[in-house]
Every structure is written in C-alpha cells, then in structure tokens.
CSV table of C-alpha atoms and ligand atoms in Angstrom, one decimal:
chain,number,residue,atom,x,y,z
A,903,MET,CA,96.4,85.0,48.0
A,904,GLY,CA,99.5,86.6,49.5
A,905,GLU,CA,100.6,86.5,53.1
A,906,PRO,CA,98.2,88.1,55.6
A,907,VAL,CA,99.4,91.6,56.5
A,908,SER,CA,100.1,92.1,60.2
A,909,THR,CA,98.9,95.4,61.5
A,910,ASP,CA,100.6,94.9,64.9
A,911,VAL,CA,102.9,97.7,66.0
A,912,ARG,CA,106.4,96.2,66.0
A,913,ILE,CA,108.2,97.3,69.2
A,914,GLY,CA,111.8,97.3,70.3
A,915,VAL,CA,112.6,97.4,74.0
A,916,VAL,CA,115.9,98.9,75.4
A,917,GLY,CA,116.6,97.8,78.9
A,918,ALA,CA,115.3,94.4,80.1
A,919,GLY,CA,115.7,94.6,83.8
A,920,ALA,CA,112.8,94.4,86.3
A,921,MET,CA,110.7,97.0,84.6
A,922,GLY,CA,111.7,96.2,81.0
A,923,ALA,CA,111.1,92.5,81.4
A,924,ALA,CA,107.7,93.2,83.0
A,925,HIS,CA,106.8,95.5,80.1
A,926,VAL,CA,107.8,92.9,77.5
A,927,GLU,CA,105.6,90.3,79.2
A,928,THR,CA,102.7,92.8,79.5
A,929,LEU,CA,102.9,93.8,75.9
A,930,HIS,CA,103.1,90.2,74.8
A,931,ARG,CA,100.3,88.8,77.0
A,932,TRP,CA,97.9,91.7,77.4
A,933,VAL,CA,98.2,94.3,74.7
A,934,PRO,CA,96.4,93.5,71.4
A,935,GLY,CA,98.1,95.0,68.4
A,936,ALA,CA,101.5,95.0,70.0
A,937,GLN,CA,104.4,92.7,69.0
A,938,VAL,CA,107.8,92.9,70.8
A,939,VAL,CA,110.2,92.1,68.0
A,940,ALA,CA,113.6,93.1,69.5
A,941,VAL,CA,115.2,93.6,72.9
A,942,TYR,CA,118.5,95.2,73.8
A,943,ASP,CA,120.2,95.1,77.2
A,944,LEU,CA,123.8,95.7,78.0
A,945,ASP,CA,123.7,92.3,79.6
A,946,LEU,CA,123.3,90.3,76.4
A,947,ASP,CA,122.4,87.1,78.1
A,948,ARG,CA,119.5,88.9,79.8
A,949,ALA,CA,118.4,90.4,76.5
A,950,GLU,CA,118.4,87.0,74.9
A,951,ALA,CA,116.4,85.4,77.7
A,952,VAL,CA,113.8,88.2,77.7
A,953,ALA,CA,113.6,88.4,73.9
A,954,GLY,CA,113.4,84.6,73.6
A,955,SER,CA,110.5,84.5,76.0
A,956,VAL,CA,108.3,86.3,73.4
A,957,GLY,CA,109.9,85.2,70.1
A,958,ALA,CA,111.8,88.4,69.6
A,959,PHE,CA,115.5,88.8,68.7
A,960,ALA,CA,118.3,90.3,70.9
A,961,ALA,CA,119.6,93.4,69.2
A,962,SER,CA,123.3,94.1,69.3
A,963,SER,CA,123.0,97.8,70.4
A,964,ALA,CA,120.4,100.4,71.4
A,965,GLU,CA,121.4,102.4,68.3
A,966,SER,CA,120.8,99.5,65.8
A,967,LEU,CA,117.5,98.8,67.4
A,968,ILE,CA,116.3,102.4,67.2
A,969,GLN,CA,117.6,102.8,63.6
A,970,ASP,CA,116.0,99.5,62.5
A,971,ASP,CA,113.3,100.3,59.9
A,972,ALA,CA,111.4,97.1,60.8
A,973,ILE,CA,110.9,98.5,64.3
A,974,GLU,CA,108.1,101.1,64.5
A,975,ALA,CA,108.1,102.0,68.2
A,976,VAL,CA,110.6,101.9,71.1
A,977,LEU,CA,110.1,101.3,74.8
A,978,VAL,CA,113.0,102.6,76.9
A,979,ALA,CA,113.4,100.9,80.4
A,980,ALA,CA,117.2,101.4,80.6
A,981,PRO,CA,118.8,103.1,83.7
A,982,ASP,CA,117.8,106.7,84.4
A,983,PRO,CA,121.1,108.3,83.2
A,984,LEU,CA,120.5,107.0,79.7
A,985,HIS,CA,117.0,108.3,79.2
A,986,GLU,CA,117.9,111.6,77.7
A,987,GLU,CA,120.2,110.3,75.0
A,988,LEU,CA,117.9,107.4,74.1
A,989,ALA,CA,114.9,109.8,73.9
A,990,LEU,CA,116.9,112.1,71.7
A,991,ALA,CA,117.9,109.2,69.4
A,992,CYS,CA,114.2,108.0,69.2
A,993,LEU,CA,113.1,111.5,68.4
A,994,ALA,CA,115.8,111.8,65.7
A,995,ALA,CA,114.6,108.5,64.2
A,996,GLY,CA,110.9,109.7,64.3
A,997,LYS,CA,109.9,106.7,66.5
A,998,PRO,CA,107.0,106.8,69.0
A,999,THR,CA,108.5,106.0,72.3
A,1000,LEU,CA,107.4,104.9,75.8
A,1001,LEU,CA,110.1,106.3,78.0
A,1002,GLU,CA,110.3,105.2,81.6
A,1003,LYS,CA,110.6,108.0,84.2
A,1004,PRO,CA,112.4,110.3,84.8
A,1005,LEU,CA,112.6,112.1,81.5
A,1006,SER,CA,116.2,113.0,82.3
A,1007,THR,CA,118.6,113.2,85.3
A,1008,SER,CA,118.9,117.0,84.9
A,1009,VAL,CA,116.6,119.9,84.3
A,1010,GLU,CA,118.7,121.0,81.3
A,1011,GLY,CA,118.5,117.5,79.9
A,1012,ALA,CA,114.7,117.4,80.3
A,1013,ARG,CA,114.5,120.7,78.5
A,1014,ARG,CA,116.7,119.4,75.7
A,1015,VAL,CA,114.3,116.5,75.1
A,1016,VAL,CA,111.3,118.8,75.1
A,1017,ASP,CA,113.0,121.2,72.7
A,1018,ALA,CA,113.9,118.3,70.4
A,1019,GLU,CA,110.3,117.1,70.3
A,1020,VAL,CA,109.0,120.6,69.7
A,1021,ALA,CA,111.5,120.8,66.8
A,1022,VAL,CA,110.2,117.6,65.4
A,1023,GLY,CA,106.7,119.2,65.6
A,1024,ARG,CA,105.0,115.9,66.6
A,1025,ARG,CA,104.3,114.3,69.9
A,1026,LEU,CA,106.3,111.1,69.9
A,1027,LEU,CA,107.1,110.5,73.6
A,1028,GLN,CA,104.9,109.1,76.3
A,1029,LEU,CA,106.3,109.1,79.9
A,1030,GLY,CA,106.0,106.1,82.1
A,1031,PHE,CA,104.0,107.7,84.9
A,1032,MET,CA,101.7,104.7,85.1
A,1033,ARG,CA,99.7,106.0,88.1
A,1034,ARG,CA,97.7,108.1,85.6
A,1035,PHE,CA,96.3,104.7,84.3
A,1036,ASP,CA,95.8,103.0,87.6
A,1037,PRO,CA,92.0,102.4,88.2
A,1038,ALA,CA,92.2,103.5,91.8
A,1039,TYR,CA,94.1,106.7,91.1
A,1040,VAL,CA,91.7,107.5,88.2
A,1041,ALA,CA,88.8,107.0,90.5
A,1042,LEU,CA,90.4,109.2,93.2
A,1043,ARG,CA,91.0,112.0,90.7
A,1044,SER,CA,87.5,111.8,89.4
A,1045,ALA,CA,86.1,112.1,93.0
A,1046,VAL,CA,88.4,115.1,93.7
A,1047,LEU,CA,87.8,117.0,90.5
A,1048,ALA,CA,84.0,116.4,90.9
A,1049,GLY,CA,84.2,118.2,94.2
A,1050,GLU,CA,83.1,115.1,96.2
A,1051,VAL,CA,85.2,116.3,99.2
A,1052,GLY,CA,84.8,120.0,98.5
A,1053,ARG,CA,87.9,122.0,97.8
A,1054,PRO,CA,91.2,120.2,98.4
A,1055,ARG,CA,93.1,121.6,101.4
A,1056,ALA,CA,95.7,118.9,101.9
A,1057,VAL,CA,97.1,115.7,100.2
A,1058,HIS,CA,99.0,113.1,102.1
A,1059,CYS,CA,101.1,110.6,100.2
A,1060,VAL,CA,103.2,107.7,101.3
A,1061,HIS,CA,105.5,106.0,98.9
A,1062,ARG,CA,107.5,103.1,100.3
A,1063,ASN,CA,109.7,100.7,98.3
A,1064,VAL,CA,110.9,97.4,99.8
A,1065,GLN,CA,114.6,97.8,99.2
A,1066,ALA,CA,116.8,100.4,97.6
A,1067,HIS,CA,118.0,99.7,94.0
A,1068,PRO,CA,121.8,99.3,94.0
A,1069,SER,CA,122.2,102.6,92.3
A,1070,ALA,CA,120.1,104.5,94.9
A,1071,THR,CA,121.3,107.9,96.1
A,1072,SER,CA,119.8,110.5,98.4
A,1073,ASP,CA,119.1,112.7,95.3
A,1074,GLY,CA,117.7,109.7,93.5
A,1075,VAL,CA,115.1,109.2,96.2
A,1076,LEU,CA,113.6,112.4,94.8
A,1077,VAL,CA,114.3,112.2,91.1
A,1078,ASN,CA,113.7,108.5,90.8
A,1079,SER,CA,111.0,107.6,93.4
A,1080,ALA,CA,109.2,110.8,94.6
A,1081,ILE,CA,109.0,111.9,90.9
A,1082,HIS,CA,105.8,109.8,90.7
A,1083,GLU,CA,104.2,112.1,93.3
A,1084,PHE,CA,105.6,115.2,91.5
A,1085,ASP,CA,103.7,114.1,88.4
A,1086,CYS,CA,100.7,112.5,90.1
A,1087,VAL,CA,99.6,115.2,92.7
A,1088,PRO,CA,99.2,118.1,90.3
A,1089,TRP,CA,97.2,115.8,88.0
A,1090,LEU,CA,95.2,114.5,90.9
A,1091,VAL,CA,94.0,117.9,92.2
A,1092,GLY,CA,94.3,120.0,89.0
A,1093,ASP,CA,96.8,122.4,90.5
A,1094,ARG,CA,100.4,123.4,90.1
A,1095,VAL,CA,103.4,123.1,92.6
A,1096,ASP,CA,104.6,126.5,93.7
A,1097,ALA,CA,107.3,125.5,96.2
A,1098,VAL,CA,109.0,122.5,97.8
A,1099,THR,CA,110.7,121.8,101.1
A,1100,VAL,CA,112.4,118.5,101.9
A,1101,PHE,CA,113.1,117.2,105.4
A,1102,ALA,CA,115.6,114.3,105.6
A,1103,PRO,CA,117.5,112.6,108.3
A,1104,ARG,CA,121.1,113.6,109.0
A,1105,VAL,CA,123.3,110.7,108.2
A,1106,ASP,CA,127.1,109.9,108.4
A,1107,GLY,CA,129.1,110.5,105.2
A,1108,ASP,CA,127.5,109.3,102.0
A,1109,ALA,CA,124.9,107.1,103.7
A,1110,LEU,CA,121.5,107.2,102.1
A,1111,GLN,CA,119.1,109.9,103.4
A,1112,ASP,CA,116.1,107.7,103.7
A,1113,VAL,CA,113.2,108.3,104.8
A,1114,GLN,CA,112.5,111.8,103.3
A,1115,VAL,CA,109.5,113.9,104.0
A,1116,ILE,CA,108.6,116.5,101.3
A,1117,VAL,CA,106.2,119.4,101.6
A,1118,LEU,CA,104.7,120.8,98.4
A,1119,GLU,CA,102.9,124.1,98.4
A,1120,MET,CA,100.3,124.2,95.7
A,1121,ALA,CA,99.4,127.4,93.8
A,1122,GLY,CA,95.8,127.1,94.9
A,1123,GLY,CA,96.8,127.1,98.5
A,1124,SER,CA,96.6,123.5,99.5
A,1125,VAL,CA,99.5,121.7,101.1
A,1126,VAL,CA,100.9,118.2,100.3
A,1127,THR,CA,103.0,115.9,102.4
A,1128,VAL,CA,104.9,113.1,100.8
A,1129,GLU,CA,106.8,110.5,102.9
A,1130,VAL,CA,109.1,108.6,100.6
A,1131,SER,CA,111.2,105.6,101.5
A,1132,VAL,CA,113.3,103.3,99.4
A,1133,ASN,CA,114.0,100.8,102.2
A,1134,ALA,CA,110.7,100.1,103.9
A,1135,ARG,CA,111.5,96.3,104.1
A,1136,TYR,CA,108.0,95.1,104.9
A,1137,GLY,CA,106.6,95.6,101.4
A,1138,TYR,CA,105.7,98.0,98.6
A,1139,ASP,CA,103.2,100.4,100.0
A,1140,ILE,CA,101.5,103.4,98.3
A,1141,HIS,CA,98.9,105.6,100.0
A,1142,THR,CA,97.3,108.9,98.9
A,1143,GLU,CA,94.6,110.8,100.8
A,1144,VAL,CA,93.0,114.0,99.7
A,1145,VAL,CA,91.6,116.2,102.5
A,1146,GLY,CA,88.9,118.6,101.3
A,1147,THR,CA,86.6,121.1,102.9
A,1148,GLU,CA,83.8,118.5,103.0
A,1149,GLY,CA,85.6,115.3,103.8
A,1150,THR,CA,88.4,113.1,102.7
A,1151,VAL,CA,88.9,110.5,100.0
A,1152,SER,CA,91.8,108.1,99.8
A,1153,LEU,CA,93.1,105.0,97.9
A,1154,SER,CA,92.3,101.6,99.4
A,1155,PRO,CA,94.9,99.0,98.6
A,1156,PRO,CA,93.4,97.0,95.7
A,1157,TYR,CA,93.1,93.2,95.7
A,1158,GLY,CA,94.1,93.1,99.4
A,1159,LEU,CA,94.1,89.8,101.2
A,1160,SER,CA,93.9,89.4,104.9
A,1161,SER,CA,95.8,86.8,106.8
A,1162,ARG,CA,95.4,85.4,110.3
A,1163,ARG,CA,98.2,83.4,111.7
A,1164,ASP,CA,100.8,83.3,114.5
A,1165,ALA,CA,98.5,85.4,116.7
A,1166,LEU,CA,98.3,88.1,114.1
A,1167,ASP,CA,95.4,89.5,112.1
A,1168,GLY,CA,96.7,91.5,109.2
A,1169,ARG,CA,96.3,92.8,105.7
A,1170,ARG,CA,98.9,91.6,103.2
A,1171,VAL,CA,101.1,94.2,101.5
A,1172,GLY,CA,102.3,93.8,97.9
A,1173,ALA,CA,105.9,92.8,97.2
A,1174,ASP,CA,106.7,95.3,94.5
A,1175,PHE,CA,105.6,97.9,91.9
A,1176,VAL,CA,105.0,95.2,89.3
A,1177,ALA,CA,102.4,93.5,91.4
A,1178,ARG,CA,100.8,96.7,92.8
A,1179,PHE,CA,100.5,98.4,89.4
A,1180,ALA,CA,99.9,95.4,87.1
A,1181,ASP,CA,96.7,96.8,85.8
A,1182,ALA,CA,98.1,100.3,85.5
A,1183,TYR,CA,101.0,99.0,83.3
A,1184,ARG,CA,98.5,97.0,81.1
A,1185,ILE,CA,96.3,100.1,80.6
A,1186,GLU,CA,99.3,102.4,80.1
A,1187,LEU,CA,100.8,100.2,77.4
A,1188,ALA,CA,97.5,99.6,75.7
A,1189,ALA,CA,96.9,103.4,75.6
A,1190,TRP,CA,100.4,103.8,74.2
A,1191,VAL,CA,99.9,101.3,71.4
A,1192,ASP,CA,96.4,102.6,70.7
A,1193,GLY,CA,97.8,106.1,70.4
A,1194,ILE,CA,100.4,104.9,67.9
A,1195,ARG,CA,97.8,103.0,65.8
A,1196,SER,CA,95.4,106.0,65.8
A,1197,GLY,CA,98.0,108.7,65.4
A,1198,SER,CA,96.9,110.5,68.5
A,1199,PRO,CA,99.6,110.1,71.2
A,1200,ALA,CA,98.6,109.5,74.8
A,1201,THR,CA,99.7,111.5,77.8
A,1202,PRO,CA,101.6,111.9,80.0
A,1203,SER,CA,103.8,113.8,77.6
A,1204,ALA,CA,107.5,114.9,77.6
A,1205,TRP,CA,106.2,118.2,79.0
A,1206,ASP,CA,104.7,116.4,81.9
A,1207,GLY,CA,108.1,114.7,82.3
A,1208,TYR,CA,109.8,118.1,82.2
A,1209,LEU,CA,107.5,119.6,84.9
A,1210,ALA,CA,108.1,116.7,87.2
A,1211,THR,CA,111.8,117.0,86.7
A,1212,GLU,CA,111.7,120.7,87.6
A,1213,ILE,CA,110.0,119.8,90.9
A,1214,ALA,CA,112.4,117.0,91.6
A,1215,PHE,CA,115.4,119.3,91.1
A,1216,ALA,CA,113.8,122.1,93.3
A,1217,ALA,CA,113.4,119.3,95.9
A,1218,ILE,CA,117.1,118.2,95.5
A,1219,GLU,CA,118.1,121.9,96.1
A,1220,SER,CA,116.0,121.9,99.2
A,1221,LEU,CA,117.5,118.6,100.3
A,1222,HIS,CA,121.0,120.1,100.1
A,1223,THR,CA,120.2,123.6,101.4
A,1224,ARG,CA,117.4,122.7,103.9
A,1225,ALA,CA,115.6,125.7,102.4
A,1226,ARG,CA,112.2,126.2,100.8
A,1227,VAL,CA,112.7,126.3,97.1
A,1228,GLU,CA,110.2,127.9,94.6
A,1229,VAL,CA,109.5,125.9,91.4
A,1230,PRO,CA,109.9,128.0,88.3
A,1231,ARG,CA,106.8,128.7,86.1
A,1232,TYR,CA,106.9,128.2,82.4
A,1233,ASP,CA,104.6,128.8,79.5
A,1234,VAL,CA,103.5,125.5,78.0
A,1235,PRO,CA,104.8,125.1,74.4
A,1236,ALA,CA,102.0,124.9,71.8
A,1237,LEU,CA,102.8,121.3,71.0
A,1238,TYR,CA,101.5,120.3,74.5
A,1239,GLY,CA,98.7,122.9,74.9
B,1471,NAD,N1,107.2,103.3,86.2
B,1471,NAD,C1,107.6,102.5,87.2
B,1471,NAD,O1,106.8,102.1,88.0
B,1471,NAD,C2,109.0,102.1,87.3
B,1471,NAD,C3,109.4,101.1,88.2
B,1471,NAD,C4,110.7,100.7,88.3
B,1471,NAD,C5,111.6,101.2,87.4
B,1471,NAD,N2,111.3,102.2,86.6
B,1471,NAD,C6,112.3,102.8,85.6
B,1471,NAD,O2,112.6,101.8,84.7
B,1471,NAD,C7,114.0,101.9,84.4
B,1471,NAD,C8,114.7,100.6,84.7
B,1471,NAD,O3,114.5,100.3,86.1
B,1471,NAD,P1,114.6,98.8,86.6
B,1471,NAD,O4,114.0,98.8,88.0
B,1471,NAD,O5,114.1,97.9,85.6
B,1471,NAD,O6,116.2,98.6,86.8
B,1471,NAD,P2,117.0,97.3,86.6
B,1471,NAD,O7,118.4,97.6,87.3
B,1471,NAD,O8,116.3,96.1,87.1
B,1471,NAD,O9,117.2,97.1,85.1
B,1471,NAD,C9,118.0,98.0,84.3
B,1471,NAD,C10,118.5,97.2,83.1
B,1471,NAD,O10,119.1,98.1,82.2
B,1471,NAD,C11,120.3,97.4,81.7
B,1471,NAD,N3,121.3,98.3,81.2
B,1471,NAD,C12,122.3,98.9,81.8
B,1471,NAD,N4,123.0,99.7,81.0
B,1471,NAD,C13,122.3,99.6,79.8
B,1471,NAD,C14,122.6,100.2,78.5
B,1471,NAD,N5,123.6,101.0,78.3
B,1471,NAD,N6,121.7,99.9,77.5
B,1471,NAD,C15,120.7,99.1,77.7
B,1471,NAD,N7,120.4,98.5,78.9
B,1471,NAD,C16,121.3,98.8,79.9
B,1471,NAD,C17,120.8,96.5,82.9
B,1471,NAD,O11,121.6,95.5,82.4
B,1471,NAD,C18,119.5,96.0,83.4
B,1471,NAD,O12,119.0,94.8,82.9
B,1471,NAD,C19,114.6,103.0,85.3
B,1471,NAD,O13,114.6,104.2,84.5
B,1471,NAD,C20,113.5,103.2,86.4
B,1471,NAD,O14,113.4,104.6,86.8
B,1471,NAD,C21,110.0,102.6,86.4
C-alpha cells in the first residue's frame, strides 16, 4: 500500500502579525481539511515563529509562496497597502485566496482587482469581512430580514478599537475600521448606501481625527449612524441596533462576564477583535476551506470588497470636504450576480 493521500487544502499565509497569526492558529486548531504549510512575513523571525508553531515552513518571499505549486490557497493578512498587488498575484496564479479587508487602498485599485477576477472568469477571492459569519450578526440579520421589527428606519452602530494601530490615519479610520460597517450594514438590512456624510473633530496639524461619526443614507430611506473610534482605551466594543417600525433589535455582547469589585458592578468588555470575533473567524475560515474543497466559493466576494471601498472613499471625500457625498451606483458584473 502506498502513502495515504492527504485531501487537506495546503495553505500559505502572507503576513503573520496580529491577524495573520490568529488566522494561522484558527486554521490549525479549528478548521478540518486545512493545513497551513507556509508563512511569509517581512519580519522573517516572526514568520519562522508562526510557521514553526504549526509545523509549516517560513517562505522567503510572498512571490515564491504564491507561485509554489505545492500551495493550493493563500491567506493574505499583510498590511492594507499590499492587498491589491497580492490579490492580483494570487489571481494570476489561479489560487483561491482569503484576502483581509480592505480589498485595496484606492477605488481604482479595488476596481483593478475586480476586473482581474472577471478576466479570470472564476471567483477566487473571499474578503475578510468576518461579521457575516458572526453568530450574533447572522441572528440579527435574520430577525431584520424576517420583518421582526417591521421595516428598518434607522441603524445605530458603534465600533471602538482599544488603541490605534501605529499606521493609523484619519482616512484609515474609514477605509480600515469603518469599512466593516460599510460592508455589514447593507448586508444586514438588504439595502444599498446612497450617500455618506462624515463628522469628525477638528484637530491640530496631522493629529488623528478620532472619534468620527458617519451618517449613511440608505436607498430605501432608512438612516444609519456609525460612531467609529480607534482609541477607545477601555476595550474593543461593537454595537449594532436596528430600529424598525415595530420595535428594535440589537446585538448583545456574547459570552459577557459581570464583575463586582472595588465598589463597582460592571460587565466586562473584550480586549480585542481576536477575542470578540473568535467564532466568526473560525466559521469564516471553515467556509473558505469548504468553498475551496467543493469548488463553490463563499462570499463576501471581491465585488463586496469593491462596494465597501466605494463607500469608504465617498466617506473620505466627506471627511475632507465636510460635504454630503453620493455613492456611485454600478451594475453588478455577471460573475457576482
Ligand atoms: N478582519 C478583521 O477583523 C481584521 C482585524 C485586524 C486586522 N485586519 C487586517 O489584517 C491585516 C493585518 O493587520 P494586523 O492587525 O495583523 O497588523 P499587524 O501590524 O499586526 O501585522 C502586519 C504584519 O505584516 C507584516 N508585513 C509588513 N510588510 C509586509 C510585506 N511586504 N509582506 C509580508 N508581510 C509584511 C508585518 O511584519 C506584520 O507582521 C490588515 O490588512 C488589516 O486591515 C483585519
């Protein structure tokens, strides 16, 4: 008898920082049928440590990893400015890819990635909008779409990160953080964003404009408020409430613990996105690997990534001009129909 044939999907990971390392561990511990075989990071010591933790090897470059015939699929968790070129390289190599958000750091770049995938003629990219797999968000969406609170009139979102990433910018608050809301809200209420207005504090010089408040006008007439902060300090905190004609429905923080000490009675707040969305990442990566194995790619797609990028850049224009900015409408390419 010969060697048993492994049917695991052999995965290479590019970028092994907070998100990449967490994805490597999740794939290794929680996703049947997935095998991380290679890791590349610009910081080679980091790549070696993360690769070594799961019995993978540290690749010498992103290009060599993407071109390696022994690697069937790629997960990209490198910094945002690299997403476009890495996505294009993965498409050129015909490799199914889980690409962390955002799709690109420009609208034109996002469009180039969509056009490249359309030219390939096959859905290869899945975007890392993990909220679509979060059990609480899935339940919230089901309730809204089933009409449990009547017709949606308003959505209120709060998105607070503990501490700004060293690369954070005022525009990045929108294209890196708020982009989760730009993808999630249309999915949640089954509607499209027509226009965006951003309100941000006036600051001295290049100081970060944090906290920002975003108002989205939906095509169906409802209004969305998003408060986004990258320096909330006290914890990682995500809220969403949908107000309908018959009532409201909102997320309750999952797995919450209450503490009483030092004359305080309080609910604990999670430390970071890895803890808050642990289940979402597991389900997201399992759906990605299932999609590769079955040949039917999971959503969110590159087109979803493109739409969110369009909203983010309309928001950036509003941040700079203090004006209300309309979001362009596009016909969905047949590949994503
Ligand atoms: N979906 C989510 O919930 C979520 C959460 C956090 C971050 N992200 C995304 O994940 C990506 C990584 O974010 P992070 O928080 O892990 O950042 P991070 O700074 O912790 O990690 C980035 C890693 O990329 C490496 N790197 C830098 N240049 C590189 C290059 N040329 N090639 C390969 N690796 C390179 C760095 O050495 C570092 O290890 C970002 O695109 C971010 O938007 C997504």
